[in-house]
CSV table of C-alpha atoms and ligand atoms in Angstrom, one decimal:
chain,number,residue,atom,x,y,z
A,1,MET,CA,76.7,-87.7,2.5
A,2,MET,CA,74.5,-84.2,2.7
A,3,ILE,CA,76.5,-81.1,1.9
A,4,TYR,CA,75.4,-78.9,4.8
A,5,LEU,CA,75.8,-75.1,4.1
A,6,ASP,CA,73.3,-73.6,6.3
A,7,ASN,CA,75.8,-72.4,8.8
A,8,ALA,CA,74.3,-69.2,9.7
A,9,ALA,CA,71.0,-71.1,10.8
A,10,THR,CA,73.1,-72.9,13.1
A,11,THR,CA,76.5,-75.2,12.9
A,12,LYS,CA,77.3,-78.6,13.8
A,13,PRO,CA,78.8,-78.9,17.7
A,14,ASN,CA,82.3,-79.4,17.4
A,15,LEU,CA,82.4,-83.4,18.7
A,16,GLN,CA,86.1,-82.6,19.8
A,17,ALA,CA,84.7,-79.5,22.3
A,18,VAL,CA,81.4,-82.0,23.4
A,19,GLU,CA,84.2,-84.5,24.4
A,20,ARG,CA,86.4,-81.8,26.2
A,21,ALA,CA,83.1,-80.9,28.1
A,22,ARG,CA,81.6,-83.9,28.6
A,23,VAL,CA,83.0,-84.5,32.3
A,24,TYR,CA,80.7,-81.5,33.2
A,25,LEU,CA,77.8,-84.1,32.1
A,26,THR,CA,78.9,-87.0,33.9
A,27,ASP,CA,81.7,-86.6,37.1
A,28,ASN,CA,81.5,-83.0,37.6
A,29,PHE,CA,77.7,-82.5,37.8
A,30,TYR,CA,77.6,-80.3,41.1
A,31,ASN,CA,75.3,-77.3,40.9
A,32,PRO,CA,78.0,-74.3,40.6
A,33,SER,CA,76.8,-72.1,43.6
A,34,ALA,CA,76.9,-75.1,46.0
A,35,LEU,CA,79.2,-74.4,49.1
A,36,TYR,CA,80.9,-77.9,49.0
A,37,LYS,CA,84.3,-78.3,47.2
A,38,GLU,CA,82.9,-79.9,44.2
A,39,GLY,CA,80.7,-77.0,43.7
A,40,PHE,CA,83.4,-74.5,44.3
A,41,ALA,CA,85.3,-76.2,41.4
A,42,MET,CA,82.5,-76.0,39.2
A,43,GLN,CA,82.4,-72.2,39.7
A,44,ASN,CA,86.4,-71.8,39.0
A,45,ASP,CA,86.0,-73.7,36.1
A,46,ILE,CA,82.7,-71.4,34.6
A,47,LYS,CA,84.8,-68.1,35.9
A,48,LYS,CA,87.9,-69.3,33.7
A,49,ALA,CA,85.6,-69.9,30.5
A,50,ARG,CA,83.9,-66.6,30.9
A,51,SER,CA,87.3,-64.7,30.8
A,52,ALA,CA,88.5,-66.7,28.1
A,53,LEU,CA,85.3,-66.2,25.9
A,54,LEU,CA,85.4,-62.5,27.0
A,55,SER,CA,89.0,-61.8,26.3
A,56,PHE,CA,88.9,-63.3,22.5
A,57,VAL,CA,86.8,-60.1,21.6
A,58,ALA,CA,87.3,-57.6,24.8
A,59,ASN,CA,89.7,-56.3,27.3
A,60,GLU,CA,88.8,-57.8,30.7
A,61,ARG,CA,90.0,-54.5,32.7
A,62,GLU,CA,87.0,-52.5,30.7
A,63,PHE,CA,84.2,-55.5,30.1
A,64,GLU,CA,82.5,-58.1,31.6
A,65,TRP,CA,80.5,-61.3,30.0
A,66,VAL,CA,77.1,-62.6,31.6
A,67,PHE,CA,76.3,-65.9,30.4
A,68,THR,CA,72.5,-66.2,29.3
A,69,SER,CA,70.7,-69.0,27.6
A,70,CYS,CA,71.0,-67.7,23.8
A,71,GLY,CA,71.3,-64.7,21.7
A,72,THR,CA,68.0,-63.9,21.9
A,73,GLU,CA,68.0,-63.8,25.6
A,74,SER,CA,71.0,-61.1,25.4
A,75,ASP,CA,68.8,-59.3,22.6
A,76,ASN,CA,66.1,-59.0,25.2
A,77,HIS,CA,68.1,-58.4,28.2
A,78,ALA,CA,69.7,-55.5,26.3
A,79,VAL,CA,66.7,-53.9,24.8
A,80,PHE,CA,63.9,-54.1,28.2
A,81,THR,CA,66.8,-53.4,30.7
A,82,PHE,CA,67.5,-50.0,28.9
A,83,ALA,CA,65.3,-48.6,26.6
A,84,LYS,CA,63.1,-47.4,28.8
A,85,ARG,CA,62.1,-44.0,28.1
A,86,GLY,CA,62.5,-41.1,25.2
A,87,ASN,CA,63.5,-42.9,21.7
A,88,ALA,CA,65.0,-45.6,21.0
A,89,VAL,CA,66.9,-46.3,17.6
A,90,THR,CA,68.1,-49.2,15.5
A,91,ALA,CA,67.7,-50.1,12.0
A,92,GLU,CA,65.6,-51.9,9.2
A,93,GLY,CA,66.9,-55.6,8.7
A,94,GLU,CA,67.8,-56.1,12.2
A,95,HIS,CA,67.4,-59.8,13.5
A,96,SER,CA,63.7,-60.5,14.4
A,97,ALA,CA,65.1,-61.2,17.9
A,98,ILE,CA,65.9,-57.3,18.1
A,99,GLU,CA,63.2,-56.4,15.9
A,100,ASN,CA,60.2,-57.9,17.6
A,101,SER,CA,61.7,-56.7,20.8
A,102,PHE,CA,61.7,-52.9,19.5
A,103,LYS,CA,57.9,-53.8,18.0
A,104,GLU,CA,57.0,-54.7,21.8
A,105,LEU,CA,59.0,-51.2,23.0
A,106,GLN,CA,56.4,-49.7,20.9
A,107,ASN,CA,53.5,-51.4,22.8
A,108,ARG,CA,54.9,-49.7,26.3
A,109,GLY,CA,55.4,-46.4,25.2
A,110,VAL,CA,58.7,-45.8,23.9
A,111,GLU,CA,59.1,-44.2,20.4
A,112,VAL,CA,60.7,-46.2,17.9
A,113,ARG,CA,63.3,-45.1,15.0
A,114,LYS,CA,64.3,-47.2,12.1
A,115,ALA,CA,67.3,-46.2,10.0
A,116,PRO,CA,67.2,-47.2,6.4
A,117,LEU,CA,69.5,-49.9,5.1
A,118,GLU,CA,72.0,-49.6,2.1
A,119,LYS,CA,71.4,-52.2,-1.2
A,120,ASP,CA,74.3,-54.5,0.8
A,121,GLY,CA,72.2,-54.5,4.1
A,122,SER,CA,74.4,-52.3,5.9
A,123,VAL,CA,73.0,-49.3,7.8
A,124,ASN,CA,72.8,-45.9,6.2
A,125,VAL,CA,74.9,-44.7,9.1
A,126,GLU,CA,74.5,-40.9,8.5
A,127,LYS,CA,70.8,-41.6,8.4
A,128,LEU,CA,71.0,-43.4,11.8
A,129,LEU,CA,72.9,-40.5,13.4
A,130,SER,CA,70.3,-38.2,12.4
A,131,LEU,CA,67.5,-40.2,14.3
A,132,ILE,CA,69.6,-39.5,17.3
A,133,ASP,CA,68.8,-37.0,19.6
A,134,GLU,CA,68.9,-35.9,23.3
A,135,LYS,CA,66.0,-38.0,24.4
A,136,THR,CA,67.6,-41.0,22.8
A,137,SER,CA,68.1,-44.1,25.7
A,138,PHE,CA,69.0,-46.9,23.4
A,139,VAL,CA,70.9,-47.7,20.1
A,140,SER,CA,70.7,-50.7,18.6
A,141,VAL,CA,73.0,-51.6,15.7
A,142,MET,CA,73.7,-55.1,14.2
A,143,HIS,CA,77.3,-56.3,13.7
A,144,VAL,CA,77.1,-58.6,10.7
A,145,ASN,CA,73.9,-58.7,8.8
A,146,ASN,CA,72.8,-62.6,9.4
A,147,GLU,CA,70.9,-62.3,5.8
A,148,THR,CA,73.1,-60.6,3.8
A,149,GLY,CA,76.6,-60.7,5.8
A,150,ALA,CA,76.8,-56.9,5.6
A,151,ILE,CA,79.3,-55.7,8.0
A,152,ASN,CA,78.5,-52.7,10.4
A,153,ASP,CA,81.5,-51.0,11.9
A,154,ILE,CA,79.9,-51.1,15.1
A,155,ASN,CA,82.9,-49.6,17.0
A,156,ALA,CA,83.0,-46.2,14.4
A,157,ILE,CA,79.0,-46.2,15.0
A,158,ALA,CA,79.1,-46.1,18.9
A,159,LYS,CA,81.2,-43.3,18.8
A,160,ALA,CA,79.6,-41.4,16.6
A,161,VAL,CA,76.7,-42.1,18.4
A,162,LYS,CA,77.9,-41.2,21.7
A,163,GLN,CA,79.3,-37.8,20.1
A,164,LYS,CA,75.5,-37.2,19.1
A,165,ASN,CA,74.2,-38.0,22.8
A,166,PRO,CA,76.7,-39.8,25.4
A,167,ARG,CA,74.2,-40.8,27.6
A,168,ALA,CA,72.8,-43.1,25.2
A,169,ILE,CA,73.5,-46.8,25.6
A,170,PHE,CA,75.2,-48.5,22.2
A,171,HIS,CA,73.8,-52.3,21.8
A,172,SER,CA,75.1,-54.4,19.2
A,173,ASP,CA,73.9,-57.6,18.1
A,174,GLY,CA,77.3,-59.8,17.3
A,175,VAL,CA,75.7,-63.2,17.1
A,176,GLN,CA,77.2,-63.5,13.2
A,177,ALA,CA,80.3,-61.9,14.2
A,178,TYR,CA,81.5,-63.7,17.1
A,179,GLY,CA,84.2,-66.3,16.4
A,180,LYS,CA,84.3,-65.1,12.7
A,181,LEU,CA,85.6,-61.5,12.5
A,182,PRO,CA,89.0,-60.8,14.1
A,183,VAL,CA,87.2,-57.5,15.6
A,184,ARG,CA,87.5,-56.1,19.1
A,185,LEU,CA,85.2,-53.8,21.5
A,186,GLU,CA,85.9,-50.7,22.1
A,187,LYS,CA,84.9,-48.7,25.1
A,188,GLU,CA,82.2,-47.0,23.0
A,189,VAL,CA,79.9,-50.4,22.7
A,190,ASP,CA,77.7,-50.8,25.9
A,191,LEU,CA,76.7,-54.1,25.4
A,192,TYR,CA,77.4,-57.1,22.7
A,193,SER,CA,75.2,-59.9,22.5
A,194,VAL,CA,76.7,-63.6,21.3
A,195,SER,CA,75.5,-67.1,20.7
A,196,ALA,CA,77.2,-70.3,20.9
A,197,HIS,CA,75.8,-72.5,18.3
A,198,LYS,CA,76.8,-70.4,15.3
A,199,ILE,CA,80.3,-71.5,15.9
A,200,GLY,CA,80.3,-74.8,16.9
A,201,GLY,CA,78.6,-74.5,20.3
A,202,LEU,CA,75.4,-76.0,21.7
A,203,LYS,CA,72.2,-74.4,21.3
A,204,GLY,CA,70.9,-73.2,24.7
A,205,VAL,CA,74.1,-71.0,25.4
A,206,GLY,CA,74.9,-67.5,25.0
A,207,GLY,CA,76.7,-64.1,26.2
A,208,LEU,CA,75.5,-60.7,26.9
A,209,ILE,CA,78.9,-58.7,27.1
A,210,LYS,CA,78.8,-55.4,29.2
A,211,ARG,CA,81.3,-52.8,29.5
A,212,LYS,CA,82.3,-53.0,33.5
A,213,SER,CA,80.8,-49.6,34.6
A,214,LEU,CA,77.9,-49.8,33.1
A,215,VAL,CA,74.8,-50.9,35.5
A,216,LEU,CA,72.9,-53.9,34.1
A,217,SER,CA,69.6,-54.7,36.1
A,218,PRO,CA,68.3,-58.3,35.9
A,219,TYR,CA,66.3,-59.8,33.3
A,220,ILE,CA,65.4,-63.0,35.0
A,221,TYR,CA,65.1,-62.9,38.8
A,222,GLY,CA,65.7,-65.5,41.1
A,223,GLY,CA,69.0,-67.4,43.0
A,224,GLY,CA,70.9,-64.4,41.7
A,225,GLN,CA,73.7,-66.3,39.5
A,226,GLU,CA,76.1,-64.3,37.2
A,227,GLN,CA,76.3,-61.4,40.3
A,228,GLY,CA,72.5,-61.1,40.3
A,229,ARG,CA,72.2,-60.3,36.8
A,230,ARG,CA,70.7,-63.5,35.7
A,231,SER,CA,69.5,-66.1,37.6
A,232,GLY,CA,69.1,-69.6,37.2
A,233,THR,CA,71.5,-72.8,37.7
A,234,GLU,CA,74.3,-72.1,35.2
A,235,ASN,CA,74.3,-74.5,32.2
A,236,THR,CA,77.6,-75.7,32.8
A,237,PHE,CA,78.4,-78.4,30.2
A,238,GLY,CA,77.3,-75.9,27.2
A,239,ILE,CA,79.2,-73.3,28.7
A,240,MET,CA,82.5,-75.2,28.7
A,241,GLN,CA,81.6,-76.5,25.7
A,242,PHE,CA,81.1,-73.2,24.0
A,243,ALA,CA,84.7,-72.2,25.6
A,244,PHE,CA,86.3,-74.7,24.1
A,245,ALA,CA,84.7,-74.4,20.9
A,246,ALA,CA,85.3,-70.5,20.8
A,247,GLU,CA,89.3,-71.1,22.0
A,248,GLN,CA,89.6,-73.3,18.1
A,249,LYS,CA,87.6,-70.6,16.4
A,250,TYR,CA,89.8,-67.6,17.9
A,251,ALA,CA,92.9,-69.8,17.1
A,252,ALA,CA,92.3,-70.1,13.4
A,253,ILE,CA,90.0,-67.0,13.2
A,254,SER,CA,92.4,-65.5,10.3
A,255,ALA,CA,92.7,-68.3,8.6
A,256,ASP,CA,89.4,-69.6,8.3
A,257,PHE,CA,88.8,-65.4,7.4
A,258,ALA,CA,90.9,-65.6,4.5
A,259,ARG,CA,89.9,-69.4,3.6
A,260,LEU,CA,86.6,-69.0,3.5
A,261,SER,CA,86.8,-65.5,1.5
A,262,SER,CA,87.9,-67.4,-1.4
A,263,TYR,CA,85.4,-70.4,-1.1
A,264,ARG,CA,82.7,-67.8,-0.7
A,265,GLU,CA,84.4,-66.3,-4.3
A,266,LYS,CA,84.9,-69.4,-5.5
A,267,PHE,CA,81.1,-70.7,-5.2
A,268,TRP,CA,80.0,-66.9,-6.7
A,269,GLU,CA,82.1,-67.8,-10.0
A,270,LEU,CA,80.6,-71.6,-10.4
A,271,LEU,CA,77.3,-70.5,-10.4
A,272,ASP,CA,74.9,-69.5,-13.6
A,273,ARG,CA,74.8,-66.1,-13.8
A,274,ASP,CA,71.4,-66.0,-16.0
A,275,ILE,CA,70.0,-67.2,-13.1
A,276,PHE,CA,71.6,-65.9,-10.1
A,277,THR,CA,72.1,-62.5,-9.1
A,278,ARG,CA,74.5,-61.4,-5.7
A,279,ILE,CA,73.0,-59.6,-2.8
A,280,SER,CA,76.0,-59.9,-0.4
A,281,SER,CA,79.2,-57.5,-1.1
A,282,GLU,CA,82.8,-58.5,-1.3
A,283,ASN,CA,83.3,-57.1,2.1
A,284,ALA,CA,80.8,-58.7,3.8
A,285,SER,CA,81.4,-61.3,6.0
A,286,PRO,CA,82.8,-64.5,4.3
A,287,TYR,CA,80.5,-66.6,5.7
A,288,ILE,CA,77.5,-66.0,4.3
A,289,LEU,CA,77.1,-65.6,0.6
A,290,CYS,CA,73.4,-63.7,-0.1
A,291,LEU,CA,71.9,-64.3,-3.6
A,292,SER,CA,68.7,-64.2,-5.5
A,293,ALA,CA,67.7,-66.2,-8.3
A,294,LYS,CA,64.7,-63.7,-9.8
A,295,GLY,CA,61.8,-65.2,-11.0
A,296,LEU,CA,61.9,-68.7,-9.3
A,297,ARG,CA,60.9,-69.1,-5.6
A,298,GLY,CA,64.3,-69.7,-3.0
A,299,GLU,CA,61.6,-71.8,-1.1
A,300,ILE,CA,61.1,-74.4,-3.9
A,301,LEU,CA,65.2,-74.3,-4.9
A,302,LEU,CA,65.8,-74.8,-1.4
A,303,HIS,CA,63.4,-77.8,-1.3
A,304,LEU,CA,65.0,-79.2,-4.9
A,305,ALA,CA,68.7,-78.5,-3.4
A,306,ASN,CA,67.6,-81.0,-0.2
A,307,ASP,CA,66.4,-83.5,-2.1
A,308,GLU,CA,69.6,-83.4,-4.4
A,309,GLY,CA,72.2,-83.3,-0.9
A,310,LEU,CA,72.5,-79.9,-0.6
A,311,ILE,CA,71.5,-77.8,2.6
A,312,ILE,CA,70.7,-74.3,2.4
A,313,GLY,CA,68.8,-71.1,3.6
A,314,THR,CA,66.2,-69.0,2.3
A,315,GLY,CA,67.1,-66.2,4.6
A,316,SER,CA,66.5,-66.2,8.2
A,317,ALA,CA,65.8,-69.5,9.4
A,318,CYS,CA,64.1,-67.7,12.2
A,319,SER,CA,61.8,-65.6,9.8
A,320,SER,CA,60.3,-68.9,8.6
A,321,ASN,CA,57.6,-68.9,10.9
A,322,ALA,CA,56.8,-65.1,10.0
A,323,LYS,CA,53.7,-64.2,8.0
A,324,THR,CA,55.4,-62.3,5.4
A,325,ARG,CA,56.3,-64.1,2.5
A,326,TYR,CA,59.2,-61.3,0.8
A,327,SER,CA,62.4,-61.1,3.3
A,328,ARG,CA,61.9,-57.9,5.4
A,329,VAL,CA,65.4,-57.6,5.2
A,330,LEU,CA,65.6,-57.8,1.2
A,331,LYS,CA,62.8,-55.5,1.1
A,332,ALA,CA,64.4,-52.9,3.5
A,333,CYS,CA,68.0,-53.3,0.8
A,334,GLY,CA,65.1,-51.8,-1.8
A,335,TYR,CA,65.0,-54.9,-3.6
A,336,ASP,CA,61.4,-55.9,-5.3
A,337,ASN,CA,59.3,-58.8,-4.3
A,338,GLU,CA,60.7,-60.7,-7.0
A,339,THR,CA,64.1,-60.5,-6.0
A,340,ALA,CA,63.0,-61.2,-2.4
A,341,ASP,CA,61.6,-64.3,-3.6
A,342,GLY,CA,64.4,-65.8,-5.4
A,343,GLU,CA,66.5,-65.2,-2.1
A,344,LEU,CA,69.2,-68.0,-0.9
A,345,ARG,CA,71.5,-68.0,1.8
A,346,ILE,CA,74.6,-70.0,1.3
A,347,SER,CA,76.5,-70.0,4.9
A,348,PHE,CA,79.8,-71.6,5.3
A,349,SER,CA,81.7,-72.7,8.7
A,350,SER,CA,85.5,-73.7,9.6
A,351,GLU,CA,84.2,-76.9,8.9
A,352,THR,CA,83.3,-76.1,5.1
A,353,THR,CA,85.5,-78.1,2.3
A,354,GLU,CA,86.7,-76.8,-1.0
A,355,GLU,CA,84.8,-79.9,-2.9
A,356,GLU,CA,81.3,-79.1,-0.6
A,357,VAL,CA,81.7,-76.0,-2.4
A,358,GLU,CA,82.3,-77.0,-5.8
A,359,ARG,CA,79.8,-80.2,-5.5
A,360,GLY,CA,77.2,-77.1,-4.1
A,361,ALA,CA,77.5,-74.8,-6.6
A,362,GLN,CA,76.8,-77.5,-9.0
A,363,ILE,CA,74.0,-79.1,-7.4
A,364,LEU,CA,72.4,-75.4,-7.2
A,365,ASN,CA,73.0,-74.7,-11.1
A,366,ALA,CA,71.3,-78.1,-12.0
A,367,VAL,CA,68.3,-77.7,-9.9
A,368,ALA,CA,68.1,-74.1,-10.7
A,369,ARG,CA,67.9,-74.5,-14.5
A,370,LYS,CA,65.6,-77.6,-14.1
A,371,LEU,CA,62.7,-75.4,-12.0
A,372,LYS,CA,64.1,-72.3,-15.1
A,373,GLY,CA,63.0,-74.6,-17.7
A,374,LYS,CA,60.0,-76.2,-16.5
A,375,MET,CA,59.0,-72.4,-15.9
A,376,ASN,CA,59.3,-71.1,-19.2
B,1,LIG,N1,71.0,-62.4,16.5
B,1,LIG,C1,71.4,-62.9,14.8
B,1,LIG,C2,72.1,-61.9,14.0
B,1,LIG,C3,71.2,-64.1,14.7
B,1,LIG,O1,71.5,-64.5,13.2
B,1,LIG,C4,70.5,-65.2,15.4
B,1,LIG,C5,70.7,-66.5,14.9
B,1,LIG,O2,69.4,-66.8,14.4
B,1,LIG,C6,70.1,-64.6,16.8
B,1,LIG,C7,70.1,-63.0,17.0
B,1,LIG,C8,69.7,-65.3,17.9
B,1,LIG,O3,70.1,-66.4,18.5
B,1,LIG,P1,70.0,-67.2,19.5
B,1,LIG,O4,69.4,-68.6,18.2
B,1,LIG,O5,70.8,-68.2,20.3
B,1,LIG,O6,68.7,-67.0,20.0
């Protein structure tokens, strides 16, 4: 059996949730916009799912939820509908969904400003705030960094941003935080992106949470679904499965947080310190342990581990198509090329067992020792 420790890339779908949602692929296949009672029943079920998914992180009186096709779409929707003038501020080391959207903003004539990162991958808040002025229309800071697991205190950052410019719209990419950190959104956060497949949901479903009083213009035009904000026939099965999976994640959120914190420490304790250095700080998300086997190539270690039955990542799966060899995130944290080249990301899920942690660390030590031996 493969040991799967690349859960920040995607998680195995929650099969219990798939089973519960299966009825929406079979009997309950109706279009939720249809006027007959079968269609109306679908709309009602989506309404309940929407309300549950939102209630886990935000107050339903102040926030609302728009279904999207993925975290990337949610990020794009936020960026391109609000960063239209003046300058837009983000940080180095954001996920490519934000990084590349900001690159496109520049093409569209919006000035882009980026704050540097601290060594652990969190945002240097003081420098971020110094970039905000009266012309700032949009600010985006991710909640949990998908490579290092660093947590940004987005509620505090949003408050400080609003103090400098109350008209600036604050967005956070919460894809690696939703269902994992017991945090609730405060009113200064205008927009928050989430994705189903990082917490046992399916690929192809996401959400954009918005402050209720914020007017969100559409990004995809069409039949007017999602109150006109996001057209396209709803992915009823994906939405229902997401809601069932999230319900289980949130029921166990604190227990998982504590258990995975101890697993992450255990994994680290078992590793050969002559080879590995730790990038993730202790107060990072317990779901991610970022390491570097300096002097070795992370990508080679990934393949060697794969052959031995362990699946891990090297930084972001979404950057594997990028042309740059070295992790953009680790470079922004101030690491040299050699450290960035040796990057490995171990990421856990609620399904990870202690045996997998122990066996995974053993495999990683063994392949790294072998590779190092060959190189000496
Ligand atoms: N943002 C972050 C921080 C991520 O980790 C990911 C996942 O790769 C995304 C956005 C993109 O989400 P999706 O795969 O749903 O488009």
